[in-house]
Coordinates of C-alpha atoms and ligand atoms in Angstrom, one line a residue:
Chain N
M827 CA 31.7 236.9 216.1
S828 CA 31.2 233.2 216.8
A829 CA 28.0 231.2 216.8
T830 CA 28.6 230.7 220.6
S831 CA 27.8 234.4 221.3
T832 CA 26.2 234.7 224.6
I833 CA 24.5 238.0 223.8
S834 CA 21.0 236.8 224.3
P835 CA 20.2 233.4 226.1
A836 CA 16.4 233.9 225.1
V837 CA 14.7 230.7 224.0
L838 CA 12.9 230.7 220.7
D839 CA 9.3 229.4 220.6
V840 CA 10.2 226.8 218.1
E841 CA 6.7 225.2 218.0
K842 CA 5.2 228.6 217.2
I843 CA 7.9 229.3 214.6
R844 CA 7.2 226.0 212.8
K845 CA 3.7 227.1 212.2
D846 CA 5.1 229.9 210.0
F847 CA 6.5 227.2 207.7
P848 CA 3.6 225.4 205.9
I849 CA 5.8 222.9 204.3
L850 CA 7.1 221.5 207.6
S851 CA 3.8 219.7 208.0
T852 CA 4.3 217.5 205.1
M853 CA 4.1 213.8 205.4
V854 CA 6.8 211.8 203.8
H855 CA 6.3 208.0 203.2
G856 CA 3.6 208.3 205.8
K857 CA 5.8 210.0 208.5
P858 CA 6.2 213.6 209.4
L859 CA 8.9 215.2 207.6
V860 CA 12.2 216.0 209.4
Y861 CA 13.9 218.6 207.3
L862 CA 17.6 218.6 207.9
D863 CA 18.8 219.8 204.6
N864 CA 18.7 223.5 205.5
A865 CA 22.2 224.3 204.1
A866 CA 21.1 223.1 200.7
T867 CA 18.1 225.3 200.7
S868 CA 15.9 226.8 203.6
Q869 CA 12.3 226.4 203.8
K870 CA 10.2 229.6 203.4
P871 CA 7.9 231.3 206.0
L872 CA 4.5 232.2 205.1
S873 CA 5.6 235.9 205.0
V874 CA 8.0 235.2 202.2
I875 CA 5.4 233.0 200.2
K876 CA 2.9 235.9 200.7
A877 CA 5.3 238.5 199.5
I878 CA 5.8 236.6 196.3
E879 CA 2.1 236.4 195.9
H880 CA 1.8 240.1 196.7
Y881 CA 4.3 240.9 194.0
Y882 CA 2.4 239.1 191.3
T883 CA -0.9 240.3 192.5
H884 CA -0.2 244.0 193.0
E885 CA 3.3 245.1 191.7
N886 CA 4.3 242.9 188.7
S887 CA 5.9 245.2 186.1
N888 CA 9.2 245.7 184.5
I889 CA 11.5 247.9 186.5
H890 CA 13.6 250.9 185.9
R891 CA 12.0 251.2 182.4
G892 CA 8.3 252.5 182.6
V893 CA 6.9 255.9 183.5
H894 CA 3.7 254.1 184.4
F895 CA 2.3 253.5 187.7
L896 CA 3.0 249.8 188.1
S897 CA 6.6 250.0 186.8
Q898 CA 7.3 252.7 189.4
R899 CA 5.7 250.6 192.1
A900 CA 7.8 247.6 191.1
T901 CA 11.0 249.7 190.9
E902 CA 10.4 251.2 194.2
A903 CA 9.9 247.9 195.8
Y904 CA 13.0 246.5 194.2
E905 CA 15.1 249.4 195.4
V906 CA 13.6 249.4 198.9
S907 CA 14.6 245.7 199.1
R908 CA 18.2 246.7 198.0
K909 CA 18.2 249.1 200.9
K910 CA 17.1 246.6 203.4
V911 CA 19.8 244.1 202.2
A912 CA 22.5 246.9 202.4
K913 CA 21.4 247.5 206.1
F914 CA 21.3 243.8 206.8
I915 CA 25.0 243.4 205.9
N916 CA 25.9 247.0 207.0
A917 CA 27.0 248.1 203.5
P918 CA 28.0 251.8 203.3
H919 CA 26.0 252.3 200.2
D920 CA 23.1 250.4 198.8
Y921 CA 24.6 250.7 195.3
E922 CA 27.4 248.4 196.5
C923 CA 24.8 245.6 196.7
L924 CA 24.3 244.1 193.3
F925 CA 21.4 241.8 192.7
V926 CA 22.5 238.5 191.3
K927 CA 21.1 235.1 190.9
G928 CA 22.8 233.6 193.8
T929 CA 26.3 232.8 195.3
T930 CA 27.4 231.0 192.1
D931 CA 26.5 234.0 190.1
G932 CA 28.2 236.5 192.4
I933 CA 31.5 234.5 192.4
N934 CA 31.3 234.3 188.5
L935 CA 30.8 237.9 188.2
V936 CA 33.9 238.7 190.2
A937 CA 36.0 236.0 188.7
Y938 CA 35.1 237.5 185.3
S939 CA 35.0 241.2 185.8
Y940 CA 37.8 241.4 188.4
G941 CA 39.8 238.9 186.6
K942 CA 39.5 240.7 183.2
Q943 CA 40.8 243.9 184.9
F944 CA 43.4 242.8 187.4
V945 CA 44.6 239.2 186.8
K946 CA 47.5 238.7 184.3
E947 CA 49.7 235.7 183.4
G948 CA 51.8 234.5 186.3
D949 CA 49.3 236.0 188.9
T950 CA 47.9 234.0 191.7
I951 CA 44.4 233.6 193.1
I952 CA 44.1 231.9 196.6
I953 CA 41.2 229.8 197.6
S954 CA 40.9 227.1 200.4
A955 CA 40.6 223.4 200.4
M956 CA 37.1 223.5 201.7
E957 CA 35.5 225.4 199.0
H958 CA 32.2 224.6 197.3
H959 CA 32.7 223.9 193.5
S960 CA 31.1 227.4 193.1
N961 CA 34.3 228.9 194.7
I962 CA 36.6 226.6 192.8
V963 CA 35.6 226.3 189.2
P964 CA 35.2 230.0 188.3
W965 CA 38.7 230.7 189.4
Q966 CA 40.0 227.7 187.6
I967 CA 38.4 229.0 184.4
L968 CA 40.0 232.4 185.0
C969 CA 43.4 230.9 185.9
E970 CA 43.4 228.7 182.8
D971 CA 42.4 231.6 180.6
R972 CA 45.1 234.0 182.1
K973 CA 47.8 231.3 182.7
A974 CA 47.5 232.3 186.4
N975 CA 48.1 230.0 189.5
L976 CA 45.3 228.8 191.9
K977 CA 46.7 228.2 195.2
V978 CA 44.8 226.3 197.9
I979 CA 45.1 226.9 201.7
P980 CA 45.2 223.4 203.3
I981 CA 43.2 222.2 206.2
N982 CA 44.0 220.3 209.3
E983 CA 42.3 217.0 210.4
K984 CA 39.6 219.0 212.3
G985 CA 38.7 220.8 209.2
E986 CA 40.3 224.2 210.0
L987 CA 42.3 226.3 207.7
K988 CA 46.1 226.1 208.3
M989 CA 46.7 229.7 208.8
D990 CA 50.5 229.4 208.9
E991 CA 50.3 228.0 205.4
Y992 CA 48.1 230.9 204.3
K993 CA 50.5 233.4 205.9
K994 CA 53.4 231.5 204.0
M995 CA 51.6 231.9 200.8
L996 CA 51.0 235.5 201.2
A997 CA 54.7 236.1 202.3
E998 CA 56.2 234.0 199.4
D999 CA 54.1 235.0 196.5
K1000 CA 54.2 238.6 195.4
N1001 CA 51.5 238.2 192.7
V1002 CA 48.6 237.3 194.6
K1003 CA 45.6 239.2 193.2
L1004 CA 42.7 237.9 195.2
V1005 CA 41.9 235.6 198.2
S1006 CA 38.5 234.0 197.9
V1007 CA 37.3 231.7 200.7
C1008 CA 34.1 230.6 202.4
W1009 CA 33.1 232.1 205.6
I1010 CA 31.4 228.9 206.7
S1011 CA 32.0 225.5 205.1
N1012 CA 29.0 223.8 203.8
S1013 CA 30.2 220.4 204.3
L1014 CA 32.1 220.7 207.6
G1015 CA 30.5 223.6 209.2
T1016 CA 33.8 225.3 210.1
I1017 CA 33.6 229.0 210.7
N1018 CA 36.7 230.4 209.2
P1019 CA 38.6 233.4 210.9
V1020 CA 37.7 235.7 208.2
K1021 CA 38.6 238.9 209.9
E1022 CA 42.2 237.7 210.2
I1023 CA 42.1 236.3 206.8
I1024 CA 41.1 239.8 205.4
A1025 CA 43.5 241.8 207.6
L1026 CA 46.4 239.5 206.5
A1027 CA 45.6 240.0 202.9
H1028 CA 45.1 243.8 203.2
E1029 CA 48.5 244.0 204.8
K1030 CA 49.8 243.2 201.2
G1031 CA 47.1 245.2 199.5
I1032 CA 45.3 242.1 198.4
P1033 CA 41.5 242.2 198.1
V1034 CA 39.3 239.3 199.7
M1035 CA 36.1 237.8 198.6
L1036 CA 34.0 235.9 200.9
D1037 CA 31.5 233.2 199.9
A1038 CA 28.9 233.9 202.6
A1039 CA 26.3 231.3 201.3
Q1040 CA 26.3 229.4 204.6
A1041 CA 27.1 232.4 206.8
V1042 CA 24.3 235.0 206.4
Q1043 CA 21.7 232.8 207.9
H1044 CA 23.7 232.0 211.1
I1045 CA 25.9 234.9 211.9
V1046 CA 25.8 238.7 212.1
V1047 CA 27.2 240.2 208.9
D1048 CA 29.0 243.5 209.0
V1049 CA 30.9 244.2 205.8
Q1050 CA 32.4 247.3 207.2
D1051 CA 33.6 245.7 210.3
L1052 CA 35.1 242.9 208.4
D1053 CA 36.5 245.4 205.7
V1054 CA 35.8 242.7 203.1
D1055 CA 36.1 243.7 199.4
F1056 CA 33.5 241.3 198.0
L1057 CA 30.9 239.3 199.8
T1058 CA 28.2 237.1 198.1
F1059 CA 25.2 234.9 199.3
S1060 CA 22.1 233.3 198.1
G1061 CA 18.6 234.4 199.1
H1062 CA 17.2 230.8 199.0
K1063 CA 19.3 229.8 201.9
L1064 CA 18.2 232.8 203.8
Y1065 CA 14.6 232.0 203.9
G1066 CA 13.9 233.9 200.6
P1067 CA 13.1 232.7 197.1
T1068 CA 15.4 231.0 194.7
G1069 CA 17.0 233.0 192.0
S1070 CA 17.8 235.8 194.4
G1071 CA 21.4 236.6 195.6
I1072 CA 23.6 239.5 196.4
L1073 CA 27.0 240.4 195.6
Y1074 CA 28.4 243.2 197.7
G1075 CA 31.5 244.9 196.4
K1076 CA 33.4 247.9 197.5
E1077 CA 32.6 250.9 195.2
K1078 CA 36.2 251.3 194.3
W1079 CA 36.5 247.8 193.0
L1080 CA 33.1 247.8 191.2
N1081 CA 34.0 251.0 189.5
A1082 CA 37.2 249.8 188.3
M1083 CA 35.7 246.5 187.0
P1084 CA 34.3 246.1 183.5
P1085 CA 30.6 245.0 183.1
Y1086 CA 29.9 241.3 183.5
Q1087 CA 27.1 241.1 180.8
G1088 CA 25.9 243.5 178.3
G1089 CA 22.2 244.3 177.7
G1090 CA 19.4 246.5 178.8
D1091 CA 19.6 248.5 182.0
M1092 CA 23.3 248.5 182.3
I1093 CA 23.9 251.2 179.7
K1094 CA 23.9 255.0 179.6
H1095 CA 24.2 255.5 175.8
V1096 CA 24.4 253.0 173.1
T1097 CA 25.6 253.7 169.5
F1098 CA 27.0 251.0 167.3
E1099 CA 30.4 252.5 167.9
K1100 CA 30.5 252.7 171.6
T1101 CA 28.4 252.3 174.6
T1102 CA 28.8 254.0 177.8
Y1103 CA 27.9 252.1 180.9
N1104 CA 25.4 253.0 183.6
E1105 CA 26.5 253.8 187.1
L1106 CA 26.4 251.4 190.0
P1107 CA 24.6 249.1 190.7
F1108 CA 23.0 249.0 187.2
K1109 CA 26.3 248.5 185.3
F1110 CA 26.3 245.0 186.7
E1111 CA 22.6 244.3 186.3
A1112 CA 22.0 243.7 182.6
G1113 CA 18.5 242.7 181.4
T1114 CA 15.4 242.1 183.3
P1115 CA 16.3 240.6 186.5
N1116 CA 14.4 238.2 188.6
I1117 CA 12.4 241.1 190.0
E1118 CA 10.1 239.0 192.3
A1119 CA 13.2 237.3 193.9
G1120 CA 14.8 240.6 194.4
I1121 CA 11.9 242.1 196.2
C1122 CA 11.3 239.1 198.3
I1123 CA 14.8 238.4 199.4
S1124 CA 14.3 241.1 202.0
A1125 CA 11.1 239.5 203.2
G1126 CA 13.3 236.5 204.3
I1127 CA 15.7 239.0 206.0
D1128 CA 12.8 240.5 207.8
Y1129 CA 11.7 237.3 209.1
L1130 CA 15.1 236.4 210.4
N1131 CA 15.5 239.8 211.8
G1132 CA 12.2 239.4 213.6
L1133 CA 13.6 236.4 215.5
G1134 CA 17.0 238.0 216.0
I1135 CA 20.0 236.4 214.4
E1136 CA 21.9 236.2 217.7
V1137 CA 19.0 234.3 219.3
V1138 CA 18.9 232.1 216.3
A1139 CA 22.6 231.4 216.3
Q1140 CA 22.6 230.5 219.9
Y1141 CA 19.7 228.0 219.5
E1142 CA 21.2 226.5 216.5
H1143 CA 24.5 226.0 218.3
E1144 CA 22.7 224.3 221.1
L1145 CA 21.1 222.0 218.8
L1146 CA 24.3 221.2 217.0
E1147 CA 26.1 220.3 220.3
Y1148 CA 23.2 218.1 221.4
V1149 CA 23.0 216.1 218.2
T1150 CA 26.8 215.9 217.8
A1151 CA 27.1 214.2 221.4
K1152 CA 24.3 211.8 220.6
L1153 CA 25.6 210.8 217.3
L1154 CA 29.0 210.0 218.7
E1155 CA 27.5 207.4 220.8
I1156 CA 26.9 205.3 217.7
P1157 CA 29.8 202.9 217.2
G1158 CA 31.9 203.4 214.1
L1159 CA 30.6 207.0 213.6
R1160 CA 33.0 209.6 212.7
I1161 CA 32.2 213.2 212.6
I1162 CA 33.8 215.0 209.5
G1163 CA 34.6 218.5 210.6
T1164 CA 35.3 219.0 214.3
A1165 CA 36.6 222.6 214.2
D1166 CA 36.5 224.5 217.4
Q1167 CA 34.5 227.2 215.8
K1168 CA 31.5 225.4 214.1
T1169 CA 28.0 226.0 213.2
S1170 CA 24.7 224.2 212.1
V1171 CA 26.3 221.4 210.1
V1172 CA 26.9 217.9 211.2
S1173 CA 28.5 215.7 208.7
F1174 CA 29.3 212.1 209.4
F1175 CA 30.6 208.9 208.2
V1176 CA 29.8 205.4 209.6
D1177 CA 32.5 202.9 209.0
G1178 CA 31.4 200.0 206.7
T1179 CA 28.5 201.9 205.4
H1180 CA 28.1 204.2 202.3
P1181 CA 26.5 207.6 202.9
S1182 CA 24.0 207.1 200.2
D1183 CA 22.6 204.0 201.8
I1184 CA 22.0 205.8 205.1
G1185 CA 20.5 208.6 203.2
I1186 CA 18.1 206.4 201.3
L1187 CA 16.8 204.6 204.6
L1188 CA 16.6 208.0 206.4
D1189 CA 14.4 209.2 203.7
K1190 CA 12.1 206.4 204.2
M1191 CA 11.8 207.4 207.9
G1192 CA 10.8 210.8 206.7
I1193 CA 14.2 212.4 207.5
A1194 CA 15.7 214.6 204.8
V1195 CA 19.5 214.8 204.9
R1196 CA 22.0 215.3 202.2
T1197 CA 24.4 212.6 201.2
G1198 CA 27.5 212.7 198.9
H1199 CA 30.4 215.1 198.5
H1200 CA 28.4 218.2 198.8
C1201 CA 30.0 219.8 195.8
T1202 CA 33.2 219.6 197.6
Q1203 CA 34.9 216.7 196.0
P1204 CA 38.4 217.6 196.6
L1205 CA 37.6 217.9 200.4
M1206 CA 36.2 214.4 200.6
E1207 CA 39.4 213.1 198.9
I1208 CA 41.4 214.8 201.7
F1209 CA 39.4 212.9 204.4
G1210 CA 39.6 209.6 202.2
I1211 CA 35.9 209.0 202.1
P1212 CA 33.4 208.9 199.2
G1213 CA 31.1 211.5 200.9
T1214 CA 29.2 212.0 204.1
V1215 CA 25.8 212.1 205.5
R1216 CA 25.1 215.7 206.4
A1217 CA 22.4 217.1 208.6
S1218 CA 22.2 220.8 208.4
L1219 CA 20.2 222.5 211.0
A1220 CA 18.0 225.7 211.4
F1221 CA 16.1 227.4 214.0
C1222 CA 12.9 225.5 212.9
N1223 CA 14.5 222.2 213.9
T1224 CA 13.6 220.7 217.3
K1225 CA 15.6 218.6 219.9
Q1226 CA 12.9 215.9 219.2
E1227 CA 14.1 215.8 215.6
M1228 CA 17.6 215.5 216.6
D1229 CA 16.6 212.4 218.5
Q1230 CA 14.7 211.1 215.5
L1231 CA 17.7 211.5 213.4
V1232 CA 20.0 209.6 215.9
E1233 CA 17.5 206.8 216.1
G1234 CA 17.1 206.8 212.4
V1235 CA 20.9 206.5 211.9
K1236 CA 21.0 203.8 214.4
R1237 CA 18.5 201.8 212.6
A1238 CA 19.9 202.3 209.2
V1239 CA 23.2 201.2 210.4
S1240 CA 21.9 198.1 212.0
M1241 CA 20.1 197.3 208.7
L1242 CA 23.3 197.9 206.8
L1243 CA 26.0 196.1 208.8
Chain O
M483 CA 12.9 182.2 181.8
T484 CA 12.3 185.2 179.6
I485 CA 13.2 188.7 180.7
N486 CA 9.6 189.4 181.6
E487 CA 9.1 186.2 183.6
I488 CA 12.0 187.1 185.7
Q489 CA 10.6 190.6 186.2
D490 CA 7.3 189.1 187.3
E491 CA 9.0 186.8 189.7
L492 CA 10.7 189.7 191.3
I493 CA 7.5 191.6 191.6
D494 CA 6.0 188.6 193.3
E495 CA 8.8 188.3 195.7
F496 CA 8.3 192.0 196.7
Q497 CA 4.6 191.5 197.1
M498 CA 4.9 189.9 200.5
F499 CA 6.4 193.0 202.1
T500 CA 4.1 195.3 203.6
D501 CA 6.4 198.3 204.5
W502 CA 9.2 200.2 203.2
M503 CA 11.8 198.9 205.7
E504 CA 11.1 195.3 204.8
K505 CA 11.4 196.0 201.2
Y506 CA 14.8 197.6 201.7
E507 CA 16.0 194.9 204.1
Y508 CA 15.4 192.5 201.2
I509 CA 17.3 194.7 198.8
I510 CA 20.2 195.1 201.2
Q511 CA 20.1 191.3 201.5
M512 CA 20.4 190.8 197.7
G513 CA 23.2 193.4 197.9
K514 CA 25.1 191.5 200.6
D515 CA 24.5 188.1 199.1
L516 CA 27.2 188.1 196.4
P517 CA 30.2 190.1 195.4
L518 CA 29.0 190.5 191.8
I519 CA 32.0 191.2 190.0
S520 CA 35.6 189.8 190.1
E521 CA 38.0 192.3 191.4
Q522 CA 40.0 192.3 188.1
Y523 CA 37.1 194.1 186.5
K524 CA 36.6 196.7 189.1
Q525 CA 38.6 199.3 187.2
D526 CA 37.9 202.8 185.8
D527 CA 37.1 201.3 182.5
N528 CA 34.1 199.5 183.9
L529 CA 33.1 202.3 186.3
I530 CA 29.8 204.1 185.8
R531 CA 30.0 207.2 187.7
G532 CA 27.0 208.3 189.7
C533 CA 27.1 211.4 191.9
Q534 CA 26.4 209.4 195.0
S535 CA 27.6 205.8 194.5
R536 CA 29.7 204.1 191.9
V537 CA 28.7 201.1 189.8
W538 CA 31.0 198.8 188.0
L539 CA 29.7 196.8 185.1
H540 CA 31.3 194.1 183.0
A541 CA 29.9 192.2 180.1
D542 CA 30.8 188.9 178.5
Y543 CA 29.4 187.7 175.3
K544 CA 29.0 183.9 175.1
D545 CA 27.0 181.5 172.7
G546 CA 24.7 184.2 171.5
K547 CA 24.0 185.5 175.1
V548 CA 25.2 188.5 177.2
L549 CA 26.4 187.7 180.6
F550 CA 26.6 190.7 182.9
T551 CA 28.2 191.2 186.2
A552 CA 28.2 194.3 188.3
D553 CA 29.1 195.8 191.6
S554 CA 28.7 199.0 193.6
D555 CA 30.3 200.6 196.6
A556 CA 26.9 201.3 198.2
I557 CA 24.9 198.3 199.3
I558 CA 21.5 199.4 198.4
T559 CA 22.6 200.4 194.8
K560 CA 24.3 197.0 194.8
G561 CA 21.0 195.4 195.7
L562 CA 19.3 197.2 192.9
V563 CA 22.0 196.4 190.5
S564 CA 21.8 192.8 191.3
M565 CA 18.1 192.8 190.5
V566 CA 18.7 194.4 187.1
V567 CA 21.6 191.9 186.4
R568 CA 19.3 189.1 187.3
V569 CA 16.6 190.3 184.8
L570 CA 18.9 191.2 181.9
S571 CA 21.7 188.9 182.2
D572 CA 21.9 185.6 180.2
H573 CA 19.6 186.9 177.4
T574 CA 20.4 187.7 173.7
P575 CA 21.3 191.1 172.6
S576 CA 18.0 191.7 170.9
E577 CA 16.1 190.6 173.9
I578 CA 18.2 193.0 176.1
A579 CA 17.9 195.9 173.7
G580 CA 14.0 195.4 173.4
A581 CA 13.4 194.8 177.2
E582 CA 11.2 197.2 178.9
L583 CA 12.1 197.2 182.7
Y584 CA 8.8 197.6 184.2
F585 CA 9.6 195.8 187.5
V586 CA 11.3 198.8 189.1
D587 CA 8.1 200.8 188.8
K588 CA 5.8 197.9 190.0
I589 CA 8.0 197.3 193.1
G590 CA 7.8 201.0 193.9
L591 CA 11.4 201.8 193.3
R592 CA 11.2 204.2 190.5
E593 CA 12.7 207.0 192.5
H594 CA 15.9 205.1 192.1
L595 CA 15.9 205.8 188.5
S596 CA 15.3 209.3 188.9
V597 CA 18.0 211.8 188.0
T598 CA 18.4 213.3 191.4
R599 CA 19.2 209.8 192.8
S600 CA 22.1 209.7 190.4
N601 CA 23.4 206.5 191.9
G602 CA 24.5 205.1 188.5
L603 CA 21.7 202.7 188.2
L604 CA 20.1 204.6 185.2
S605 CA 23.4 204.9 183.6
M606 CA 24.1 201.3 184.1
I607 CA 20.9 200.2 182.4
K608 CA 21.7 202.5 179.5
Q609 CA 25.1 201.1 179.3
M610 CA 23.7 197.5 179.2
K611 CA 21.4 198.5 176.5
L612 CA 24.1 200.2 174.5
Y613 CA 26.2 197.1 174.8
A614 CA 23.3 195.0 173.6
V615 CA 22.6 197.3 170.6
A616 CA 26.2 197.3 169.7
L617 CA 26.4 193.4 169.7
Q618 CA 23.1 193.3 167.8
S619 CA 24.5 195.5 164.9
Q620 CA 27.7 193.1 164.9
E621 CA 25.5 190.2 164.5
K622 CA 23.8 191.5 161.4
Ligands
PLP1570 C1 29.5 227.4 200.7 C2 28.7 227.5 199.4 N1 29.1 228.2 198.4 C3 28.3 228.3 197.3 C4 27.1 227.8 197.2 C5 26.3 227.7 195.8 O1 25.1 228.4 196.1 P1 24.1 228.6 195.0 O2 23.9 227.3 194.3 O3 22.9 229.1 195.6 O4 24.6 229.7 193.8 C6 26.6 226.9 198.2 C7 25.3 226.1 198.0 O5 25.2 225.1 198.3 C8 27.4 226.8 199.3 O6 27.0 226.1 200.3

């Protein structure tokens, strides 16, 4: 579905919501913080902060190991959280949801384990030109190791995937073993037509992995409807704690893949001669995990569900349209990423200025944006710029903050030019 | 002037500014004032990569003194770079190698030397010192 879904036109009580985020009342250089770096990491509502405190106050214990009371309590909380995550993305089975450290970890796991089992010399992995380094480098490492090819779906000047080129790749290359693309681009905001991407790959029996790091907080995720093979995201961008993340994988793939890491929890039986592996999900969860993060990732999900993701998406889209139109009034300002289907990210470049200069000056006005290449260096080269200023929005931002951003950029530009 | 006298002079210049924006306007002015490096030296050999902005540094050694020129593609970085050049350039290798750059902190610009800023300024200062140390050992 698109972010312009019209399911619910209800308005959010943003002023009330903002009170749930203590950090938003921070003063920066004597000015109230305007936090527009939500794509890098989201801020945490009190309920998540309290859940973390609750864990350490009442539940802390190692999981899956002890017969004692606390260990069982912690294990229970951990597994309940997994169930909530499974429900959130509509996974058929909760054991198909692996706890990982984050998106990067999830992609590395698949690159390693799927790659080890299924990718051979001369095979091909397809990614796209708008990938985060996290969805480039693990595949490069794999391809180098296997002497496999990495092919890149190009984009048009609006920052949309050239689907014709993708179809051509699938038609011409008989050795494609996996397609791995982002659902939403972190530097352009483009929402990719993932359902179509998956369907096209499946026609050839090729599995698809989605980097959903920027999607889960803005879009309803239904892995069954998508029929996606792997999907990964980070809890810290989803109002939850850092160090939490999820890798969803279809059972048939996860069962066919060798473990990623060896250690405690992932084994059934160990002798020095041979180890038999535990069943899913534990086969892929070696060692003591980040228990607190695993438990509290679902507190972030609960918060978002409480607001209603469709309502959130609609509000965020309105903010995006509003700020985009206002920014475009600034002479010399170019929006980088003008896809028809777009969400929550506005990246721009002002002729004659360097993004880092604008970022530094905005910071002095209390406005937090990201500047640079956003870990998508190849993409910046395509647009022929050193980087962009990126404002990434969330439901806790206000129209007034959008005005402040626009005024801030105007002021910065007038100082710089 | 000694390195420290120049630093004190800079600190003085900044004392008249009462708010951040004025400070930055001054830094930007310094950045705009001169193209610091001749184009021929703006090559990858002289490039110090920061994550955000790029800095080029060129050093000449003449009559026992090191002359630095530098440039950046970002104007604030360029302003900061020009300050460091003003402080360190035209001194002997041992003076440069032993210099303690306290002016950045005093002016309240320490964040620009932080790792997250990664604007190449910190790497540039390291590079200048390395250069001075190398010359120092040559002298001996
Ligand atoms: C699209 C995308 N993929 C991957 C990542 C990496 O996520 P993490 O650093 O949480 O592993 C990010 C984070 O910026 C992202 O935006």
